[in-house]
Coordinates of C-alpha atoms in Angstrom, one line a residue:
X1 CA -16.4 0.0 -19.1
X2 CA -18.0 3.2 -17.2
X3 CA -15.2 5.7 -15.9
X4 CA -16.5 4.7 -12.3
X5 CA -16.2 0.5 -13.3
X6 CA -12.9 -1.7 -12.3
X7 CA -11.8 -4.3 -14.4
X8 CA -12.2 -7.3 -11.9
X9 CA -10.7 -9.9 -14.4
X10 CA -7.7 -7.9 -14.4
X11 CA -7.7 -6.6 -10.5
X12 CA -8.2 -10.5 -10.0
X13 CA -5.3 -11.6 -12.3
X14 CA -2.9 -9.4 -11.1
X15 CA -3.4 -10.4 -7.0
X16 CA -1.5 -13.0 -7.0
X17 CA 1.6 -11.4 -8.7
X18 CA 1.1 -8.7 -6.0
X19 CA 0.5 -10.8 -3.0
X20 CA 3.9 -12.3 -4.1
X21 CA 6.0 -9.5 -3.7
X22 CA 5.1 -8.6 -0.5
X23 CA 7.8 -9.1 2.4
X24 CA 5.3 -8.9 5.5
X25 CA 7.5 -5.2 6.4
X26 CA 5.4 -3.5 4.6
X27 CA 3.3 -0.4 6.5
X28 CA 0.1 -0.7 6.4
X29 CA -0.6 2.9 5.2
X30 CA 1.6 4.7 2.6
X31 CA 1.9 8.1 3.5
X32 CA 3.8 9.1 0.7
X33 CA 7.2 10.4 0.0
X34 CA 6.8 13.8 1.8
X35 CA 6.0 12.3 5.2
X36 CA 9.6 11.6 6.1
X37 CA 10.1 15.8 5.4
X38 CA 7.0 16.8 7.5
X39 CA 7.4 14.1 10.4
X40 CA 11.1 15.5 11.3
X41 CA 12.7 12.2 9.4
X42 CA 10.6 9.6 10.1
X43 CA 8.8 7.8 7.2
X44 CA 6.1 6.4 8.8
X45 CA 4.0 6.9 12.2
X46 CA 4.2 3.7 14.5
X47 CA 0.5 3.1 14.0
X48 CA 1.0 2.3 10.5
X49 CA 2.7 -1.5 11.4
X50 CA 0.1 -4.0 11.9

């Protein structure tokens, strides 16, 4: 595997367990933890629900 390659056997195991854990709350962009600091409190921008 070439440091630019993904391993798609594994990405393509490891969907289903993901898929799985999701509520449907989840944002649709992770800004990271220091957004909440930078925004005034507020962890996500109201954009980032779908």
């Amino acid at each position: 595997m070439a440091g630019d390659e993904g391993d798609e056997a594994a990405s393509e195991a490891l969907c289903p367990t993901l898929r799985g854990q999701r509520t449907g709350e989840e944002s649709f962009v992770d800004r990271g933890p220091g957004c909440a600091r930078l925004s005034g409190g507020r962890p996500q921008a109201e954009v980032d629900r779908v």
